């Protein structure tokens, strides 16, 4: 059966936008869909066009914009907070707030800190400040996901920061590129929560946050690099996909994150851009309790799923059928799925059980507009083989905790696979290690944990890629998760917008070069 909330959410997403209201408060609101966008205040132009950019984002902050959570990726996409290391298009480490680095020993890395950098509050970036920010991340509870399974010791001298690891870690520079390890001024850490307001080093200063409604950023003229062309950015959080699409059509927002596939046809083709994403639409199965504790029942669910239909019917062909957890955004993975990989995966798979009126709960969230529709089709496919499905569909902020606690038999998640370090090992550990912090499948397997340890210690290159493939084969062999499709995000950019990043890793968007035609 289909949960009533799912049907309502589905109907609401299809309703046309009927009117715009201009309020006396200076907000332009999409009346039926609840998306409000802060009107851009007039700003003098000191360089570039001086225009402000209105940005509509998918999800509101989940943790008050603390950089020690996934909210850190918003700070990165707004170019307000920076890390020691940046990644290029190939995932290779490049200078950020660190100008150079070396591996002094198997367990020791030394980073030279950039000189002449000011925080937005006017204080100086120093090795001492860098060490303090990183130390705060290591002591956070819960830890940032990039530090799952990692123990760091941090020290500094007048020009460098030294990072020690409990085990040899060939990806320390890539780890330090994670937005969850941004470097902030001392005053960011003075309250109960870490505050990024006025404490970053990026070309834009975060000056105000309006709860889960929006945020305001101003150009920081003391930036150490090229100064921002735009005078500021006005951010609105708009979970409803139809509202985001309407904002792009009407010009209420100039940059729009994640236009839903179902809305793409209503927008001029030159305003939307498909970006292949390292993001997999995955069905996580609860391996600890309930019907899916039986691997044969998990195998039956996996066998019931028609991936091609999901891609065509829900994503209108704007996605790729999943062959594994890692998709086309990591093209090297296809070459790793050889005969040995297939044999390892199939060795662990059970024959599908015969299903007869097995009741399961299926959860997902509304923030990504396609997921409720995926749930409807998935329910049909599962019920066709004998499952009885009850759906629970809510906004992500209201369902995440229940999913992590294992309250669902199955959960559909649109999951980024290389956000943290440009390398998928952190994602695989987080989701499938016994102690992983994002283990929705409640999965724990000694063989997988051992394979994850090998992958984590392997040097970058072919050896590491092979180890990653082994982990994927084992996870799929256990049917802890069923990868269904790999998404291509649709990014909206109004006419006249230039210098906006189209980043597969979803960590860059607004940059110092982002601007609007006058």
Coordinates of C-alpha atoms in Angstrom, one line a residue:
X1 CA 0.0 0.0 0.0
X2 CA 1.0 3.6 -0.4
X3 CA 1.3 5.8 2.6
X4 CA -1.1 8.8 2.5
X5 CA 1.8 11.2 3.1
X6 CA 3.6 9.9 0.0
X7 CA 0.5 10.5 -2.1
X8 CA 0.1 14.0 -0.8
X9 CA 3.8 14.9 -1.3
X10 CA 3.6 13.5 -4.9
X11 CA 0.5 15.5 -5.7
X12 CA 1.9 18.7 -4.2
X13 CA 5.1 18.4 -6.3
X14 CA 3.1 18.4 -9.5
X15 CA 0.9 21.4 -8.7
X16 CA 1.7 24.4 -10.9
X17 CA 3.0 27.6 -9.5
X18 CA 0.1 30.0 -9.6
X19 CA 1.4 33.3 -8.4
X20 CA 4.3 35.3 -6.8
X21 CA 3.8 37.5 -3.8
X22 CA 6.0 40.5 -3.1
X23 CA 5.9 41.1 0.7
X24 CA 6.4 44.3 2.5
X25 CA 9.3 42.6 4.4
X26 CA 11.4 42.5 1.3
X27 CA 11.0 38.8 0.6
X28 CA 9.7 37.4 -2.6
X29 CA 7.8 34.2 -1.7
X30 CA 6.6 31.4 -3.9
X31 CA 3.2 31.3 -2.2
X32 CA 2.0 27.7 -2.7
X33 CA 5.3 26.0 -2.3
X34 CA 6.8 27.9 0.6
X35 CA 10.1 28.9 -1.0
X36 CA 11.2 32.4 0.1
X37 CA 14.1 34.3 -1.4
X38 CA 15.8 37.2 0.3
X39 CA 15.6 40.3 -1.9
X40 CA 19.1 41.5 -2.8
X41 CA 20.0 44.8 -1.1
X42 CA 21.6 47.4 -3.2
X43 CA 25.4 47.3 -3.0
X44 CA 28.0 49.6 -4.5
X45 CA 30.1 48.0 -7.1
X46 CA 33.8 48.1 -6.3
X47 CA 34.9 45.5 -8.9
X48 CA 33.4 43.3 -11.5
X49 CA 29.7 44.1 -11.9
X50 CA 29.2 44.3 -8.2
X51 CA 26.0 42.4 -8.5
X52 CA 24.7 40.1 -5.8
X53 CA 23.9 36.5 -6.6
X54 CA 20.7 34.9 -5.4
X55 CA 21.2 31.2 -4.7
X56 CA 18.5 28.7 -4.0
X57 CA 19.8 25.6 -2.3
X58 CA 18.2 22.2 -1.8
X59 CA 18.5 21.4 1.9
X60 CA 18.5 23.7 5.0
X61 CA 21.2 23.3 7.5
X62 CA 20.9 20.2 9.6
X63 CA 23.3 21.2 12.4
X64 CA 23.3 25.0 12.6
X65 CA 26.0 25.2 9.9
X66 CA 28.7 23.7 12.1
X67 CA 31.5 22.7 9.9
X68 CA 31.9 19.5 11.8
X69 CA 28.8 18.1 10.1
X70 CA 27.6 17.8 6.5
X71 CA 26.6 21.5 6.7
X72 CA 30.3 22.1 6.0
X73 CA 29.6 21.5 2.3
X74 CA 27.4 24.5 2.2
X75 CA 30.2 26.6 3.6
X76 CA 32.5 25.2 0.9
X77 CA 29.9 25.8 -1.9
X78 CA 29.5 29.4 -0.7
X79 CA 33.3 30.0 -0.8
X80 CA 33.3 31.3 2.8
X81 CA 35.5 28.7 4.5
X82 CA 38.6 26.9 3.2
X83 CA 40.8 23.9 3.9
X84 CA 44.5 23.3 3.8
X85 CA 44.2 21.3 0.6
X86 CA 42.1 21.6 -2.5
X87 CA 41.4 18.9 -5.1
X88 CA 41.6 19.3 -8.8
X89 CA 39.2 17.7 -11.3
X90 CA 41.1 14.4 -11.1
X91 CA 41.0 14.3 -7.3
X92 CA 44.7 15.2 -6.9
X93 CA 45.8 17.3 -4.0
X94 CA 46.5 21.0 -4.7
X95 CA 47.6 23.9 -2.4
X96 CA 44.9 25.7 -0.4
X97 CA 45.7 27.2 3.0
X98 CA 48.8 25.0 2.9
X99 CA 51.3 25.8 0.2
X100 CA 53.3 22.6 0.2
X101 CA 53.5 19.3 2.1
X102 CA 55.7 16.2 2.5
X103 CA 55.4 12.8 4.0
X104 CA 58.2 12.8 6.5
X105 CA 57.7 9.2 7.5
X106 CA 55.0 6.5 7.0
X107 CA 52.9 8.0 9.8
X108 CA 53.9 11.7 9.6
X109 CA 53.0 14.5 7.2
X110 CA 54.3 18.1 7.4
X111 CA 52.2 21.0 5.9
X112 CA 53.6 24.5 5.3
X113 CA 51.0 27.1 6.1
X114 CA 50.3 30.0 3.8
X115 CA 51.4 33.4 5.0
X116 CA 49.5 36.6 4.8
X117 CA 46.0 35.1 5.2
X118 CA 43.4 36.9 7.3
X119 CA 40.3 35.5 8.8
X120 CA 37.1 37.4 8.3
X121 CA 37.3 38.8 11.8
X122 CA 40.7 40.3 11.0
X123 CA 42.9 37.9 12.9
X124 CA 45.8 36.1 11.2
X125 CA 46.0 32.5 10.0
X126 CA 48.8 30.9 11.8
X127 CA 50.0 27.3 12.2
X128 CA 48.8 27.5 15.8
X129 CA 45.3 28.4 14.7
X130 CA 45.3 25.6 12.0
X131 CA 46.4 23.1 14.6
X132 CA 43.6 24.2 17.0
X133 CA 40.9 23.9 14.3
X134 CA 42.0 20.4 13.3
X135 CA 42.3 19.4 16.9
X136 CA 38.7 20.5 17.6
X137 CA 37.6 18.3 14.7
X138 CA 39.3 15.3 16.1
X139 CA 37.7 15.8 19.5
X140 CA 34.2 16.4 18.2
X141 CA 31.3 14.0 19.1
X142 CA 30.3 12.7 16.7
X143 CA 33.5 13.0 14.7
X144 CA 33.4 14.4 11.2
X145 CA 32.7 11.5 8.8
X146 CA 36.1 12.0 7.1
X147 CA 37.8 11.0 10.4
X148 CA 35.9 7.8 10.8
X149 CA 38.4 5.1 11.8
X150 CA 41.3 7.7 11.8
X151 CA 43.4 8.9 14.8
X152 CA 45.4 12.1 14.3
X153 CA 48.0 13.8 16.4
X154 CA 48.6 17.4 15.6
X155 CA 51.5 19.7 16.4
X156 CA 52.9 22.9 15.0
X157 CA 55.9 25.2 14.8
X158 CA 56.3 28.8 13.5
X159 CA 55.6 27.9 9.8
X160 CA 54.3 24.3 9.7
X161 CA 51.7 21.9 11.0
X162 CA 52.7 18.3 11.6
X163 CA 50.1 15.5 11.5
X164 CA 50.7 12.1 12.8
X165 CA 48.5 9.0 12.2
X166 CA 48.2 5.8 14.2
X167 CA 48.6 3.8 11.0
X168 CA 50.3 4.8 7.7
X169 CA 47.7 6.8 5.8
X170 CA 48.5 7.6 2.2
X171 CA 45.5 9.9 1.8
X172 CA 46.2 12.5 4.6
X173 CA 46.3 15.4 2.1
X174 CA 43.0 14.3 0.5
X175 CA 41.4 14.0 3.9
X176 CA 42.4 17.5 4.7
X177 CA 40.6 18.7 1.6
X178 CA 37.2 17.7 3.2
X179 CA 35.0 20.7 3.9
X180 CA 34.4 19.2 7.4
X181 CA 38.0 20.2 8.2
X182 CA 37.8 23.9 7.2
X183 CA 40.0 26.2 9.3
X184 CA 38.2 28.9 11.3
X185 CA 39.2 31.8 13.5
X186 CA 39.5 31.2 17.3
X187 CA 36.1 32.9 18.0
X188 CA 34.3 30.2 16.0
X189 CA 34.9 27.8 18.9
X190 CA 33.9 30.0 21.8
X191 CA 30.3 28.9 22.1
X192 CA 28.7 25.5 22.5
X193 CA 28.6 25.1 18.8
X194 CA 31.2 25.9 16.2
X195 CA 30.1 29.1 14.4
X196 CA 31.3 29.9 10.8
X197 CA 29.7 33.4 10.9
X198 CA 32.5 35.9 10.3
X199 CA 35.3 33.3 11.0
X200 CA 36.3 31.9 7.6
X201 CA 39.0 32.8 5.2
X202 CA 37.2 32.6 1.8
X203 CA 36.4 35.3 -0.8
X204 CA 32.9 35.7 0.8
X205 CA 32.2 36.4 4.5
X206 CA 29.2 34.7 6.0
X207 CA 27.6 37.6 7.9
X208 CA 24.1 36.4 8.8
X209 CA 22.2 33.1 9.1
X210 CA 18.4 33.1 9.3
X211 CA 17.8 29.7 10.8
X212 CA 16.7 27.2 8.1
X213 CA 15.4 30.0 5.8
X214 CA 18.6 31.6 4.4
X215 CA 22.0 33.1 4.8
X216 CA 23.8 36.3 3.7
X217 CA 27.4 36.6 2.5
X218 CA 29.4 39.7 1.6
X219 CA 32.5 40.0 -0.5
X220 CA 35.6 39.9 1.8
X221 CA 38.0 42.5 0.4
X222 CA 40.8 41.2 2.6
X223 CA 40.9 37.9 0.8
X224 CA 44.4 36.5 0.2
X225 CA 43.6 35.4 -3.4
X226 CA 41.7 37.0 -6.2
X227 CA 38.9 39.2 -4.9
X228 CA 35.3 38.1 -5.6
X229 CA 33.6 39.8 -8.5
X230 CA 30.1 39.7 -7.0
X231 CA 29.5 41.9 -4.0
X232 CA 27.7 39.2 -2.1
X233 CA 25.5 36.1 -2.2
X234 CA 21.9 35.8 -0.8
X235 CA 21.1 32.2 0.0
X236 CA 17.7 30.7 0.4
X237 CA 17.0 27.1 1.5
X238 CA 14.2 25.7 -0.6
X239 CA 13.5 22.0 -0.1
X240 CA 10.7 22.0 -2.6
X241 CA 12.0 21.2 -6.1
X242 CA 9.2 22.9 -7.9
X243 CA 9.8 26.1 -6.0
X244 CA 13.5 26.0 -6.9
X245 CA 12.6 25.5 -10.6
X246 CA 10.1 28.3 -10.5
X247 CA 12.7 30.6 -8.9
X248 CA 15.0 30.0 -11.9
X249 CA 12.2 30.5 -14.5
X250 CA 11.1 33.8 -12.9
X251 CA 14.6 35.1 -12.2
X252 CA 14.1 35.1 -8.4
X253 CA 17.3 33.1 -8.1
X254 CA 20.2 33.2 -10.5
X255 CA 21.8 30.0 -9.4
X256 CA 19.7 27.0 -8.4
X257 CA 20.9 23.8 -6.9
X258 CA 19.4 20.4 -8.0
X259 CA 16.6 21.2 -10.3
X260 CA 14.3 18.1 -10.3
X261 CA 14.2 16.0 -13.4
X262 CA 10.4 16.4 -13.6
X263 CA 10.8 20.2 -13.8
X264 CA 13.6 20.3 -16.4
X265 CA 11.2 20.4 -19.4
X266 CA 9.6 23.6 -18.1
X267 CA 12.8 25.5 -18.1
X268 CA 14.7 26.9 -21.1
X269 CA 17.3 24.4 -22.1
X270 CA 20.2 26.9 -22.0
X271 CA 19.5 27.6 -18.3
X272 CA 20.1 24.0 -17.1
X273 CA 23.2 21.9 -17.1
X274 CA 23.6 18.2 -16.3
X275 CA 26.5 17.3 -14.1
X276 CA 27.5 13.6 -13.7
X277 CA 27.6 13.0 -10.0
X278 CA 29.3 10.5 -7.8
X279 CA 25.9 10.0 -6.2
X280 CA 24.1 6.7 -6.1
X281 CA 20.5 6.1 -5.4
X282 CA 20.7 3.2 -3.1
X283 CA 18.3 0.9 -1.2
X284 CA 19.8 0.1 2.2
X285 CA 18.5 -3.1 3.8
X286 CA 18.4 -3.5 7.5
X287 CA 20.7 -6.5 8.1
X288 CA 20.4 -6.5 11.9
X289 CA 16.7 -7.0 12.5
X290 CA 13.4 -7.6 10.7
X291 CA 12.9 -9.6 7.6
X292 CA 16.1 -8.4 5.9
X293 CA 18.2 -9.9 8.6
X294 CA 17.9 -13.0 6.4
X295 CA 20.3 -12.6 3.5
X296 CA 18.0 -14.7 1.3
X297 CA 15.2 -12.2 1.8
X298 CA 17.6 -9.4 1.0
X299 CA 18.5 -11.3 -2.2
X300 CA 14.8 -11.5 -3.1
X301 CA 14.5 -7.7 -2.7
X302 CA 17.5 -7.1 -4.9
X303 CA 16.2 -9.5 -7.6
X304 CA 12.9 -7.7 -7.6
X305 CA 14.2 -4.3 -8.6
X306 CA 13.9 -3.1 -12.2
X307 CA 16.6 -0.5 -12.4
X308 CA 16.0 0.4 -16.0
X309 CA 12.4 1.3 -15.3
X310 CA 13.4 3.5 -12.4
X311 CA 15.8 5.4 -14.6
X312 CA 13.3 5.9 -17.4
X313 CA 10.1 6.5 -15.5
X314 CA 11.3 8.7 -12.7
X315 CA 14.5 10.3 -14.1
X316 CA 13.4 10.5 -17.7
X317 CA 16.6 8.9 -18.8
X318 CA 18.7 11.5 -17.0
X319 CA 20.6 8.9 -14.9
X320 CA 22.7 5.8 -15.3
X321 CA 21.7 2.3 -14.3
X322 CA 23.9 1.2 -11.4
X323 CA 26.3 -1.6 -11.9
X324 CA 27.7 -1.1 -8.4
X325 CA 28.0 1.4 -5.6
X326 CA 30.4 3.6 -7.5
X327 CA 29.3 5.0 -10.8
X328 CA 30.4 6.8 -14.0
X329 CA 31.8 9.8 -12.1
X330 CA 34.6 7.3 -11.1
X331 CA 35.3 5.9 -14.6
X332 CA 38.2 3.7 -13.4
X333 CA 35.8 1.5 -11.4
X334 CA 34.2 -0.1 -14.5
X335 CA 37.6 -1.6 -15.3
X336 CA 37.8 -3.2 -11.8
X337 CA 34.6 -5.2 -12.2
X338 CA 36.4 -8.1 -13.9
X339 CA 35.9 -11.9 -13.6
X340 CA 37.6 -12.0 -10.2
X341 CA 35.3 -9.2 -8.9
X342 CA 32.2 -11.0 -10.2
X343 CA 33.3 -14.3 -8.7
X344 CA 33.9 -12.8 -5.3
X345 CA 30.5 -11.0 -5.3
X346 CA 28.6 -14.1 -6.4
X347 CA 30.4 -16.3 -4.0
X348 CA 28.8 -14.4 -1.1
X349 CA 25.3 -14.0 -2.6
X350 CA 22.4 -16.2 -1.4
X351 CA 19.7 -17.5 -3.6
X352 CA 16.6 -15.3 -3.3
X353 CA 14.0 -16.6 -0.9
X354 CA 10.4 -17.1 -1.9
X355 CA 8.4 -14.2 -0.4
X356 CA 4.9 -14.6 0.8
X357 CA 3.2 -11.6 2.5
X358 CA 6.4 -10.4 4.2
X359 CA 5.7 -7.0 5.8
X360 CA 8.4 -4.3 5.5
X361 CA 8.7 -0.6 6.2
X362 CA 10.2 1.5 3.4
X363 CA 11.5 5.0 4.2
X364 CA 12.8 7.9 2.2
X365 CA 12.7 11.7 2.2
X366 CA 11.0 14.5 0.2
X367 CA 14.0 16.9 -0.1
X368 CA 15.0 15.2 -3.4
X369 CA 11.8 15.3 -5.3
X370 CA 12.4 12.1 -7.3
X371 CA 12.8 9.9 -4.2
X372 CA 9.1 9.7 -3.3
X373 CA 8.4 8.6 -6.9
X374 CA 11.2 6.0 -6.7
X375 CA 9.6 4.7 -3.5
X376 CA 6.2 4.3 -5.3
X377 CA 7.7 2.3 -8.1
X378 CA 9.9 0.3 -5.8
X379 CA 6.9 -0.5 -3.7
X380 CA 5.1 -1.9 -6.8
X381 CA 8.2 -4.0 -7.7
X382 CA 8.6 -5.4 -4.2
X383 CA 4.9 -6.2 -3.8
X384 CA 4.9 -8.0 -7.1
X385 CA 7.2 -10.6 -5.6
X386 CA 5.3 -11.0 -2.3
X387 CA 6.4 -8.1 0.0
X388 CA 3.8 -6.0 1.8
X389 CA 5.2 -2.4 1.9
X390 CA 4.3 0.5 4.2
X391 CA 6.0 3.7 3.3
X392 CA 7.2 6.5 5.6
X393 CA 8.2 9.7 3.7
X394 CA 9.3 12.9 5.4
X395 CA 11.7 15.8 5.1
X396 CA 15.3 14.6 5.6
X397 CA 15.8 16.5 8.8
X398 CA 12.9 14.7 10.4
X399 CA 13.8 11.2 9.2
X400 CA 17.6 10.9 9.3
X401 CA 17.9 10.0 13.0
X402 CA 15.3 7.2 12.6
X403 CA 17.1 5.8 9.6
X404 CA 20.5 5.8 11.4
X405 CA 18.8 4.1 14.4
X406 CA 17.6 1.2 12.2
X407 CA 13.9 2.0 12.5
X408 CA 13.2 1.0 8.9
X409 CA 13.5 -2.4 7.1
X410 CA 14.6 -0.6 4.0
X411 CA 15.6 3.0 3.3
X412 CA 16.1 4.8 -0.1
X413 CA 19.0 7.3 0.0
X414 CA 20.6 9.5 -2.6
X415 CA 24.2 9.0 -1.4
X416 CA 27.3 10.9 -2.4
X417 CA 30.2 8.5 -2.6
X418 CA 33.3 10.7 -2.8
X419 CA 32.3 14.0 -1.1
X420 CA 34.7 13.9 1.8
X421 CA 38.2 13.3 0.3
X422 CA 37.8 12.7 -3.4
X423 CA 38.3 9.0 -2.5
X424 CA 35.5 6.5 -1.9
X425 CA 37.1 4.7 1.0
X426 CA 35.7 7.1 3.6
X427 CA 32.2 6.6 2.2
X428 CA 32.5 2.8 2.2
X429 CA 33.8 2.9 5.8
X430 CA 31.1 5.3 7.0
X431 CA 28.3 3.2 5.4
X432 CA 29.5 -0.4 5.7
X433 CA 32.1 -0.7 8.5
X434 CA 30.9 -2.2 11.8
X435 CA 31.7 1.2 13.5
X436 CA 30.7 3.4 10.5
X437 CA 28.9 6.5 11.6
X438 CA 26.4 6.4 8.7
X439 CA 25.6 2.7 8.7
X440 CA 21.9 2.8 7.8
X441 CA 22.0 -0.9 6.9
X442 CA 23.2 -1.8 10.4
X443 CA 25.8 -3.9 8.6
X444 CA 28.7 -5.6 10.4
X445 CA 30.9 -8.1 8.7
X446 CA 34.5 -9.0 9.7
X447 CA 35.6 -9.8 6.1
X448 CA 34.3 -6.4 4.9
X449 CA 36.0 -4.6 7.8
X450 CA 39.3 -6.4 6.9
X451 CA 38.9 -5.4 3.3
X452 CA 38.2 -1.8 4.3
X453 CA 41.4 -1.8 6.3
X454 CA 43.4 -3.0 3.3
X455 CA 41.8 -0.3 1.1
X456 CA 42.5 2.5 3.6
X457 CA 46.2 1.6 3.8
X458 CA 46.8 1.1 0.1
X459 CA 48.7 3.8 -1.7
X460 CA 46.9 5.9 -4.3
X461 CA 46.8 4.2 -7.7
X462 CA 46.0 0.7 -9.0
X463 CA 46.6 -1.1 -5.7
X464 CA 44.1 1.2 -4.0
X465 CA 41.6 0.9 -6.8
X466 CA 41.7 -2.9 -6.6
X467 CA 41.2 -2.9 -2.9
X468 CA 38.2 -0.6 -3.3
X469 CA 36.7 -3.0 -5.8
X470 CA 37.0 -5.8 -3.3
X471 CA 35.1 -3.9 -0.7
X472 CA 32.3 -3.2 -3.2
X473 CA 32.1 -6.8 -4.3
X474 CA 31.8 -8.0 -0.7
X475 CA 29.1 -5.4 0.2
X476 CA 27.1 -6.3 -2.8
X477 CA 27.6 -10.0 -2.2
X478 CA 26.0 -9.6 1.2
X479 CA 23.1 -7.5 -0.3
X480 CA 23.5 -4.9 2.5
X481 CA 22.7 -2.3 -0.1
X482 CA 21.2 -2.4 -3.5
X483 CA 22.6 0.3 -5.8
X484 CA 19.8 1.3 -8.2
X485 CA 21.0 4.3 -10.3
X486 CA 23.7 7.0 -10.5
X487 CA 22.3 10.5 -10.6
X488 CA 23.2 13.4 -12.8
X489 CA 22.4 16.6 -11.0
X490 CA 20.7 19.4 -13.0
X491 CA 22.1 22.8 -12.0
X492 CA 20.3 26.0 -12.9
X493 CA 22.1 29.1 -14.0
X494 CA 20.3 32.2 -15.2
X495 CA 21.3 34.0 -18.4
X496 CA 24.3 36.2 -17.7
X497 CA 25.7 34.1 -14.9
X498 CA 29.4 33.1 -15.3
X499 CA 32.1 31.7 -13.1
X500 CA 29.9 29.2 -11.3
X501 CA 31.3 25.7 -10.7
X502 CA 29.7 22.5 -12.0
X503 CA 31.3 20.2 -9.5
X504 CA 30.7 16.5 -9.5
X505 CA 31.8 16.3 -5.9
X506 CA 29.3 19.0 -4.8
X507 CA 31.9 20.9 -2.8
X508 CA 32.3 24.0 -5.1
X509 CA 29.6 26.2 -6.6
X510 CA 30.0 29.9 -5.9
X511 CA 33.6 31.1 -6.5
X512 CA 35.5 34.4 -6.5
X513 CA 34.9 34.4 -10.3
X514 CA 31.1 34.0 -10.0
X515 CA 29.3 37.1 -11.4
X516 CA 26.3 38.4 -13.3
X517 CA 26.1 40.6 -16.3
X518 CA 25.4 44.2 -15.4

